[in-house]
XYZ file of C-alpha atoms in Angstrom:
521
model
C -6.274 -48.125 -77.663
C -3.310 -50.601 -78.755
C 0.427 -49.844 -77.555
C 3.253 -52.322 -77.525
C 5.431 -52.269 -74.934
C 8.693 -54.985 -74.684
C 9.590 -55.894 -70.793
C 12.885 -55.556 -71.193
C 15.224 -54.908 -68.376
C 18.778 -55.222 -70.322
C 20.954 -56.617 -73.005
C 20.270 -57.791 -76.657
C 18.054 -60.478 -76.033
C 15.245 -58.058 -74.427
C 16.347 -59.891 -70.945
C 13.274 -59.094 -69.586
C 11.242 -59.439 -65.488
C 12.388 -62.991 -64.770
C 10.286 -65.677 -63.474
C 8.231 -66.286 -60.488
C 8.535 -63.336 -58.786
C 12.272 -64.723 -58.374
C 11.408 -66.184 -54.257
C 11.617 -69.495 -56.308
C 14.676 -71.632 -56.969
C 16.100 -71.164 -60.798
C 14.419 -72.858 -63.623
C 15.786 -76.718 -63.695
C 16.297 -78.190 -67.010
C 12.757 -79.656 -68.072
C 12.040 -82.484 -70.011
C 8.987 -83.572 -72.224
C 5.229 -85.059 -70.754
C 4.749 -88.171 -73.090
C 1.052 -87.892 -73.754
C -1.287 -87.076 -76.517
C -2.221 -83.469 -76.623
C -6.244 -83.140 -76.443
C -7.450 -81.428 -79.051
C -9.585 -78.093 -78.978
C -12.628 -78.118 -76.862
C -11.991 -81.797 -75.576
C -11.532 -83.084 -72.303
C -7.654 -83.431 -70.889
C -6.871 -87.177 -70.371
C -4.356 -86.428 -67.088
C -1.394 -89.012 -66.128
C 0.612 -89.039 -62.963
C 3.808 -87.439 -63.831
C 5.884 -87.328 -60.243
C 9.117 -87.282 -62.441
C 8.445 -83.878 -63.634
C 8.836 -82.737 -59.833
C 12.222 -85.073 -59.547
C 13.652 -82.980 -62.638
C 12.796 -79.721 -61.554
C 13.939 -79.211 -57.603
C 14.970 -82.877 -57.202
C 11.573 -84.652 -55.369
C 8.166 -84.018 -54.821
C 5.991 -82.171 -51.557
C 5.221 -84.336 -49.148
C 1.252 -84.542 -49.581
C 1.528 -83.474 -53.122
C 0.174 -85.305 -56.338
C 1.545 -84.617 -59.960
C -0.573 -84.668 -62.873
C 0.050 -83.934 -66.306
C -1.409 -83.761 -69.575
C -1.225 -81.517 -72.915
C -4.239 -79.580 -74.752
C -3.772 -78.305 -78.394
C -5.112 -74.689 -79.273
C -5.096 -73.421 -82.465
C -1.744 -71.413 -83.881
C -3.647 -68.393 -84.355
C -6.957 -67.904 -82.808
C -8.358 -65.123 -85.320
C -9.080 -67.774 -87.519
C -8.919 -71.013 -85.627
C -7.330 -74.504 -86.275
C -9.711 -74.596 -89.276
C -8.827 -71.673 -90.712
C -7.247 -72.468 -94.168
C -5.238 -68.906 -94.819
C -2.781 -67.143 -92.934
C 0.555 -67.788 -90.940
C -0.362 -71.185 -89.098
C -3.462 -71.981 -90.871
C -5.463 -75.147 -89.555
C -2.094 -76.159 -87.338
C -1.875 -75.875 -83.092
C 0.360 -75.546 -80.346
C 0.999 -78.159 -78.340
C 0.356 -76.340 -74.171
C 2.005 -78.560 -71.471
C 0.071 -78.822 -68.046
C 0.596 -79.819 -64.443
C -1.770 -80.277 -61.609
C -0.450 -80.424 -58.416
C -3.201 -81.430 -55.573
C -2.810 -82.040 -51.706
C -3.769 -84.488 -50.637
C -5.839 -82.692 -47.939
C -7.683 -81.222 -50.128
C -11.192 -79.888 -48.779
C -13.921 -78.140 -49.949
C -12.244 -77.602 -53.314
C -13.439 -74.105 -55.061
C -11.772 -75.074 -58.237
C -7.959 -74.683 -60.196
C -5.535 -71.537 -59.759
C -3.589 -71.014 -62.587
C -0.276 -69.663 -61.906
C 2.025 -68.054 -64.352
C 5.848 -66.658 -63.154
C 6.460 -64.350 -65.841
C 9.455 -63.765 -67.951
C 7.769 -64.177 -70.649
C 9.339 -67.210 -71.028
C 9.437 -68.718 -67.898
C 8.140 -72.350 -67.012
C 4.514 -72.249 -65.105
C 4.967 -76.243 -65.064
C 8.347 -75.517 -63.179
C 6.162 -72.384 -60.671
C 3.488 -74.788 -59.936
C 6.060 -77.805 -58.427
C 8.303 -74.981 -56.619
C 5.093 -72.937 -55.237
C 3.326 -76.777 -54.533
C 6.276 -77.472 -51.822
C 4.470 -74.606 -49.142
C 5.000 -71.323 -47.729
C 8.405 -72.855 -45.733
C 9.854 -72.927 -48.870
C 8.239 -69.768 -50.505
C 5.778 -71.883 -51.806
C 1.573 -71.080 -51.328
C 0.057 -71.511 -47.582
C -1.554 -74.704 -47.071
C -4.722 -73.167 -47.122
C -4.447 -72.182 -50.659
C -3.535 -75.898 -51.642
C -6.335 -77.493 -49.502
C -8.809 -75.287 -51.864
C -7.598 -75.463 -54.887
C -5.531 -77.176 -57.593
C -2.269 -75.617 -58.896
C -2.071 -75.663 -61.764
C 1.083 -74.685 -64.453
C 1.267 -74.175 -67.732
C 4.214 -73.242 -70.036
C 2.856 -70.423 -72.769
C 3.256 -71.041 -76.140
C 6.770 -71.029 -77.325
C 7.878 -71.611 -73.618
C 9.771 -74.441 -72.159
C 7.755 -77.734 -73.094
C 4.685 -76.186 -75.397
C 5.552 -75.828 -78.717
C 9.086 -74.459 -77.742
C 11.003 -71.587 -79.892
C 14.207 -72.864 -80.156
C 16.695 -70.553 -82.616
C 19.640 -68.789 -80.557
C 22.804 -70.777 -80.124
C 24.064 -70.952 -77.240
C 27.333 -69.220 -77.936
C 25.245 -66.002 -79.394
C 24.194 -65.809 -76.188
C 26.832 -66.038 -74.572
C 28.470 -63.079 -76.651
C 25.025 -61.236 -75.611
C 25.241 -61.834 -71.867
C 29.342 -61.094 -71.789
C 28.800 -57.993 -73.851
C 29.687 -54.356 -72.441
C 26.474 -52.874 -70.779
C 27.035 -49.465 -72.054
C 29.125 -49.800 -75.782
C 30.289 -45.995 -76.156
C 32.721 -46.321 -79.659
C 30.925 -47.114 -82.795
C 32.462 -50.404 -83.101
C 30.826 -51.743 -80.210
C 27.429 -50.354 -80.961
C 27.758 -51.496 -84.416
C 29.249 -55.315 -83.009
C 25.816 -55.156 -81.016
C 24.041 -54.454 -83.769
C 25.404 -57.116 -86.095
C 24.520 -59.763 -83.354
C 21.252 -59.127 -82.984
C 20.845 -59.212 -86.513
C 22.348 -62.682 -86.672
C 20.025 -63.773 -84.382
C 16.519 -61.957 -85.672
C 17.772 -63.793 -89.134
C 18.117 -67.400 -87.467
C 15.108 -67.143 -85.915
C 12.966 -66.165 -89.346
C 15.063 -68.475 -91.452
C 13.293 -70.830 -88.738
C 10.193 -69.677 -88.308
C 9.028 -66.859 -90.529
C 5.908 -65.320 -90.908
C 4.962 -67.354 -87.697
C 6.806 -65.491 -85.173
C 4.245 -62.819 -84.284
C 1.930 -66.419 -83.395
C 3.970 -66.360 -80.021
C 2.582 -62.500 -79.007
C 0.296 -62.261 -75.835
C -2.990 -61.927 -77.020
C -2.683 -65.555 -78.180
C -1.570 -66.404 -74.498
C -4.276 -65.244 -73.246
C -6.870 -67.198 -75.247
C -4.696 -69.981 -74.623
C -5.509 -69.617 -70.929
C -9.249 -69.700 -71.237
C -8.875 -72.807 -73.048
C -6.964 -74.138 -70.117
C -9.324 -72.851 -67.932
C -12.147 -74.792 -70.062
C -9.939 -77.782 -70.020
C -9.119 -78.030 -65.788
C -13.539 -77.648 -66.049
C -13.983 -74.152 -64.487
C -16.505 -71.803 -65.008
C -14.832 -69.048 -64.575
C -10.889 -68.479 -63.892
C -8.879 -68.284 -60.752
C -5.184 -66.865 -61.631
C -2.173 -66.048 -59.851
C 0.546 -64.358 -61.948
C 3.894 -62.596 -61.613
C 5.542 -59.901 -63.416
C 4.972 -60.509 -67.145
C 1.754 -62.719 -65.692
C 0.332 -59.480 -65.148
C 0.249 -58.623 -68.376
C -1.307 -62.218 -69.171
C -3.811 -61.989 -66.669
C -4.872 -58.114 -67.483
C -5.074 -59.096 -71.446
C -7.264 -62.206 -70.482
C -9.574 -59.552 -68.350
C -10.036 -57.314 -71.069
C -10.542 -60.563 -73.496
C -13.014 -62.853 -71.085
C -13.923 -60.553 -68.424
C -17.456 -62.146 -67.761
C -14.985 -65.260 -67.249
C -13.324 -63.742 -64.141
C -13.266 -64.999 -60.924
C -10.491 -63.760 -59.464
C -7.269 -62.369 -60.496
C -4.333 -61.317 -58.532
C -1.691 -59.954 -60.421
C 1.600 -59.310 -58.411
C 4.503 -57.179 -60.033
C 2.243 -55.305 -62.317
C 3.385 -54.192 -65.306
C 1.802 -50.808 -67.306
C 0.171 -52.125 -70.866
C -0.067 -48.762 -71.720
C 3.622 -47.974 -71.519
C 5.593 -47.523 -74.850
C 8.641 -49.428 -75.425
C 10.586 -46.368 -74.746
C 8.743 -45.323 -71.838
C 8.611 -48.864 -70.260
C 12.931 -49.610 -70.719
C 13.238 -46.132 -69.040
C 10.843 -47.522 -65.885
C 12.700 -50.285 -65.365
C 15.881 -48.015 -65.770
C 14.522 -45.849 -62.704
C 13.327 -48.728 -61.218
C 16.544 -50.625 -61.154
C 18.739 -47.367 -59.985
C 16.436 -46.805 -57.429
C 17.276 -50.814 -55.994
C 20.422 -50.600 -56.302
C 20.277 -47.003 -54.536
C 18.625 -49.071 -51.523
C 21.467 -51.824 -51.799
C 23.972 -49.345 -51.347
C 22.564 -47.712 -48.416
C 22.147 -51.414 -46.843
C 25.770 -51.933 -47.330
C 26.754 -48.481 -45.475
C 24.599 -49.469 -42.726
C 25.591 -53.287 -42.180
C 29.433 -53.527 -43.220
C 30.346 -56.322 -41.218
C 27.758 -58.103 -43.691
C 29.189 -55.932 -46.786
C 32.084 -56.168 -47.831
C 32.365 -53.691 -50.110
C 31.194 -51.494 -48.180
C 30.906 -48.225 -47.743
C 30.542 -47.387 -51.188
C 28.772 -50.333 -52.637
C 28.124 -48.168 -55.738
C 31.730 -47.577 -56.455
C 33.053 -50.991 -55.611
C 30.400 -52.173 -58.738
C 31.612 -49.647 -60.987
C 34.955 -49.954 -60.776
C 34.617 -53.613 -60.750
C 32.576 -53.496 -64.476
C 35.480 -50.856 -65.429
C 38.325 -53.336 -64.359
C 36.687 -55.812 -66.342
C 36.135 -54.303 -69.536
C 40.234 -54.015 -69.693
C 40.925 -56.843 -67.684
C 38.657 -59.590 -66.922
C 39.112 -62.403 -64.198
C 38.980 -66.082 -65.908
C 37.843 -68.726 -63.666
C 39.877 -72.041 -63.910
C 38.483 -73.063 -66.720
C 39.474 -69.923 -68.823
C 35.983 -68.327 -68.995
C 36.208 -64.406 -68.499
C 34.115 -62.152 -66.235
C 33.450 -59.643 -68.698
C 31.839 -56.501 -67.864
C 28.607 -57.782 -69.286
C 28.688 -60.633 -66.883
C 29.745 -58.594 -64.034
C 26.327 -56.367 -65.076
C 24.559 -59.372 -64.589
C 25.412 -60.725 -61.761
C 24.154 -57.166 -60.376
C 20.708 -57.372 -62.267
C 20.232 -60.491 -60.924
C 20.629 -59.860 -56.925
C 18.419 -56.801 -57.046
C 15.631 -59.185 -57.667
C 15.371 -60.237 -53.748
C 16.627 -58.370 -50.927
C 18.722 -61.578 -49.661
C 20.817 -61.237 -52.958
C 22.396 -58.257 -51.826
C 25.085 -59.800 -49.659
C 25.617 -62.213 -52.278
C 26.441 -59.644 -54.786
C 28.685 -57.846 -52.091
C 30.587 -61.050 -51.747
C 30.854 -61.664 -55.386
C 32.214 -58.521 -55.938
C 34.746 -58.793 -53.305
C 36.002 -62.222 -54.227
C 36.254 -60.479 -58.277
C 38.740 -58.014 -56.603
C 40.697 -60.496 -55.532
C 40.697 -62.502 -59.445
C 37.941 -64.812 -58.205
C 34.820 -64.669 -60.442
C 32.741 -67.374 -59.735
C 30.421 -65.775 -57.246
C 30.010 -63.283 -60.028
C 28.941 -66.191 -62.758
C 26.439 -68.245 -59.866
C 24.346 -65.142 -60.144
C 24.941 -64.196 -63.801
C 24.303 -67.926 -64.986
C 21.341 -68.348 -62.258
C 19.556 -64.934 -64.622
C 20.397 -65.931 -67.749
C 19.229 -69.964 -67.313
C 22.861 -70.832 -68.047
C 24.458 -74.402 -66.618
C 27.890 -75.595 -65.877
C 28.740 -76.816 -69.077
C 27.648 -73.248 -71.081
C 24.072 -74.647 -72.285
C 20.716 -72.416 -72.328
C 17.266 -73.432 -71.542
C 14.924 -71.876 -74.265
C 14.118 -68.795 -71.903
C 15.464 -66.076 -73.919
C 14.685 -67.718 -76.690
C 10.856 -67.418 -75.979
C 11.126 -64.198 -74.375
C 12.912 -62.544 -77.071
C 9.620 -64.070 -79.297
C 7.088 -63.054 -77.379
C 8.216 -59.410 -76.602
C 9.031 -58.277 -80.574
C 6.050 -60.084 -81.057
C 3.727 -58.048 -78.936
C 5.954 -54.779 -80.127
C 4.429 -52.725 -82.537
C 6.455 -49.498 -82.540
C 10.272 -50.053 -82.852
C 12.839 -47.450 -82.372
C 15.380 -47.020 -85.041
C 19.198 -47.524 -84.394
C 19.927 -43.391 -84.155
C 17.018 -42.885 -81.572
C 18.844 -45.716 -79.334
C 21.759 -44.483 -79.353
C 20.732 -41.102 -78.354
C 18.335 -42.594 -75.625
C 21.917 -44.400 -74.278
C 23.462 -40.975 -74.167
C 20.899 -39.389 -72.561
C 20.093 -42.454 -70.174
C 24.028 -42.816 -69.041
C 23.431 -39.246 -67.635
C 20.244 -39.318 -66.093
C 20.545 -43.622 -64.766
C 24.003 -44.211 -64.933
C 24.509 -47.867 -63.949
C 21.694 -49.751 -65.563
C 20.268 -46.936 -68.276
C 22.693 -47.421 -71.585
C 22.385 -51.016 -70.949
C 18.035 -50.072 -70.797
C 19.064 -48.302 -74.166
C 20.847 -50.928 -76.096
C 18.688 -53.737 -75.114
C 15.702 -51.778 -77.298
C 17.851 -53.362 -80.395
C 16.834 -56.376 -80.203
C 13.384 -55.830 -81.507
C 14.791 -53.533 -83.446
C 16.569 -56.525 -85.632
C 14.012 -58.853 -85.305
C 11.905 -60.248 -88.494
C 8.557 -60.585 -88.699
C 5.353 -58.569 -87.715
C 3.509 -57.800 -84.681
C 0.128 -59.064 -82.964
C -0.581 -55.855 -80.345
C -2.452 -56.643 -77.079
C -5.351 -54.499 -75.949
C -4.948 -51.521 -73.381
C -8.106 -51.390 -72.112
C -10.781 -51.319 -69.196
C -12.145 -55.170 -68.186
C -15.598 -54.081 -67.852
C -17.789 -56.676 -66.565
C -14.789 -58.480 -64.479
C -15.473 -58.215 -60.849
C -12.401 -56.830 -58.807
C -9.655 -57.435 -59.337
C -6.455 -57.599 -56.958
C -3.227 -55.804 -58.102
C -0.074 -56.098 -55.589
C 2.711 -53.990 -56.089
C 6.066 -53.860 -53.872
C 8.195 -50.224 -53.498
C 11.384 -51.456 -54.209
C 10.769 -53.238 -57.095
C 13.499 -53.121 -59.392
C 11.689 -54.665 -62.777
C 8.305 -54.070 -62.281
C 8.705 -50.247 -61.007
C 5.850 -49.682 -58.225
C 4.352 -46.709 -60.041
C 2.682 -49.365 -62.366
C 0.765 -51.201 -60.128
C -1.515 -48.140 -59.476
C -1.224 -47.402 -63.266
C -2.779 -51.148 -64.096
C -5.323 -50.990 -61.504
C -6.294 -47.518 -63.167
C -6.532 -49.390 -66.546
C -8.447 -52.191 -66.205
C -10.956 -50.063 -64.256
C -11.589 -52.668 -61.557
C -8.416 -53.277 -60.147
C -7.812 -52.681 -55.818
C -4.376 -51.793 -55.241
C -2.274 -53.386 -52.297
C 1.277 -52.074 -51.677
C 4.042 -54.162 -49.939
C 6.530 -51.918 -48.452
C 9.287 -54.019 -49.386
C 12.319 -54.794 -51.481
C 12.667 -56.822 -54.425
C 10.877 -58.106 -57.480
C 6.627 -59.136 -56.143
C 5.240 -59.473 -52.839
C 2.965 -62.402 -52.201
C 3.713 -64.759 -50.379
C 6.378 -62.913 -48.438
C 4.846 -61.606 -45.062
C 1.909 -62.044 -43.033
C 0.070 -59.205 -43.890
C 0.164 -59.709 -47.551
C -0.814 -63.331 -47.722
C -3.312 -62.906 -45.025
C -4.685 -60.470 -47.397
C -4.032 -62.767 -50.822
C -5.504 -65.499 -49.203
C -8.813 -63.773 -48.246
C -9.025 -62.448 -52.024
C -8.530 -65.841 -53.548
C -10.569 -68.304 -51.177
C -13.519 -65.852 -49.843
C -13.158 -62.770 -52.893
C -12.919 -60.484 -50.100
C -11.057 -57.545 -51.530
C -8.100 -55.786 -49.294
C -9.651 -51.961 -47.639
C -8.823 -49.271 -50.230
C -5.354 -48.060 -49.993
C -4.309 -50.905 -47.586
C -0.585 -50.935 -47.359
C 1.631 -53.692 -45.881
C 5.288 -52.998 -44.159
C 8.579 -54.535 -45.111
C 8.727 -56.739 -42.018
């Protein structure tokens, strides 16, 4: 059974489950490896690459070597680099690598590969952040004394083969657009920008663009895992990683040595049915944020009615926006942002409370830090390629596309039933909608033949609703569930009891008790 499902969680550009579990810092700017890509089924040639770690959080772990290299795979695997027919025919990606080792290193069981999500967040950029320890939110040192870290950036993503074809100023008028566009005229604005941008993109790229889709991810990674010289793979991946890692199951499950896949996501979810999760999901975080704020108002300001404060503050500025000092405008899209993004981690929430306070009083720039910090945005209005890839790779993997009617019904219906982050759920199904090109669906399978295989889910998730973990597990057929009763988007490494149990899975494959459940604290 095939379905396509997009990971969207709002706006145009099919903003979807951001990277690294979000316990990392942002995504830095990244800048190219110079070395020859190895070619299919040859051996890496790796280069010390310590500036990659300068660029990305500004030095390097004590302890910690940098390695990089690149490794071409062919465009599109059903026929191969030699295949002489077909979008991409006898061309490759180019798949940027980093290997970060400790230095006390011991009894080394082989690489993890680690992927943050998005799609279309940097794995090169996960691997320096998680290499810096668990102090930082990093991995324990007992994962890096066992193994090598390694990143990778996906096809289309960051430094491999990136898909470059949004300007920045589209998305700018994509972030800073109303959430929830009730008159025709704004629907039909929407509408006409997403077209612009579908068009760009296949002027660009063409019949290539379903290339980028997750299936071809996947075989990427056994080619990586091939070219680090493991047997069989170890992965650790977040959010939209999930979805890498349970594809590569169903793909290579004799190839499977462990898998932990943290923020699952539901394959078998429609596009309709998945946007509506995350529309749930996110109501029911913000729900929890609001009860945080009545409970602890000398730490929330708005307080205490957190979800009025929000709303009135997107109402204010759809009439009347706050410019910062250099004349940009909160919109309300921004202000919707800046909300998306704090529900990711439980510390956001004061932040948010703040920057909504300091918008009441015509400030907006604790509003843009966390708008800018989601959407990948710097000081001086420039984009990394994130939304870019992820807009790519999810109409890509989409097979079934709702037409412009059904969405605006589903935002009708949705402003009712999720009120706050549903129309927004709604409109952000148009960007596939406008997009060019065909699809490449993944499977929705069982991994039969993979040994078990560790699926973490947290309860307050806002973009990867809980109820999926279970749902994934249930798929692939081997999955063990373990449930952090916490907030925020994944779990591990964030308390004892989950790593303790993460750890065991990864170094010793000792699966966590049936059921086992970890508390918030």
């Amino acid at each position: 059974m095939r379905r396509r499902r997009r990971l969207t969680i709002a706006g145009l550009v099919s903003a979807a489950v951001l990277a690294a579990g979000c316990t990392l810092p942002a995504l830095a700017p990244r800048s190219d490896v110079e070395s020859e890509a190895a070619p299919p089924g040859t051996t890496p040639t790796w280069q010390a690459c310590p500036e990659v770690a300068d660029e990305v959080v500004g030095r390097g772990a004590p302890g910690i070597r940098y390695e990089c290299t690149r490794i071409q795979v062919p465009r599109d695997w059903a026929g191969g680099s030699a295949a002489t027919t077909g979008p991409g025919a006898g061309e490759t990606f180019e798949i940027a690598l980093i290997r970060a080792r400790s230095d006390k290193q011991r009894d080394r069981i082989g690489s993890l590969l680690v992927n943050p999500g998005g799609p279309g967040g940097s794995g090169v950029d996960t691997a320096v952040y998680l290499s810096f320890g668990e102090q930082y939110g990093g991995l324990p040192d007992r994962i890096m004394e066992r193994f090598d870290i390694v990143g990778f950036d996906p096809r289309g993503v960051a430094r491999s083969s990136p898909v470059e074809c949004i300007p920045d100023a589209d998305l700018d008028a994509v972030f800073g657009s109303d959430p929830d566009p009730q008159n025709q005229q704004s629907f039909d604005d929407l509408v006409a920008l997403a077209n612009r941008i579908g068009r760009g993109c296949g002027d660009k790229y063409g019949d290539q663009l379903p290339l980028y889709g997750t299936e071809q991810a996947a075989r990427d990674m056994d080619a990586i895992r091939a070219a680090v010289g493991d047997d069989k793979l170890t992965y650790l991946g977040y959010s939209y990683g999930t979805l890498l890692g349970a594809t590569y199951a169903q793909l290579f499950p004799s190839r499977v040595r462990a898998l932990v896949l943290d923020g699952a996501i539901d394959p078998r979810q429609g596009l309709i049915e998945g946007s509506e999760s995350q529309a749930k999901g996110f109501e029911r975080a913000f729900d929890n944020f609001h009860r945080w704020c009545a409970a602890n108002a000398a730490r929330c300001p708005i307080a205490p009615d957190a979800r009025a404060a929000v709303i009135s503050a997107i109402d204010k500025a759809r009439v009347s926006p706050a410019r910062s000092a250099d004349g940009r405008e909160a919109t309300a899209g921004w202000v919707f942002y800046a909300v998306i993004s704090s529900l990711y981690t439980e510390s956001g929430w004061q932040e948010l409370a703040r920057a909504i306070d300091q918008l009441e009083g015509g400030n907006p720039q604790g509003v843009f830090r966390l708008a800018d910090s989601y959407a990948d945005r710097d000081d001086k209005g420039h984009y990394t390629n994130l939304f870019d890839a992820n807009t790519a790779i999810n109409c890509a993997d989409e097979e079934e596309r709702p037409n412009l009617d059904r969405i605006r019904q589903l935002q009708s219906q949705w402003r009712t039933q999720y009120p706050l982050f549903g129309p927004a759920l709604a409109t952000g199904l148009i960007s596939c909608t406008e997009w060019p090109g065909g699809s490449d669906p993944y499977p929705t399978g069982r991994a039969d033949g993979a040994p078990p295989i560790l699926v973490v889910g947290t309860t307050g998730d806002p973009a990867t609703p809980y109820e999926q973990t279970p749902a994934l597990a249930e798929m692939l057929g081997v999955g063990r569930v373990l449930t952090w009763e916490g907030e925020g988007h994944t779990a591990y490494p964030q308390t004892a009891c989950i790593t303790q149990a993460v750890d065991a899975y990864l170094i010793d494959l000792t699966v966590p008790a049936e059921g086992k459940r970890c508390p918030a604290r």
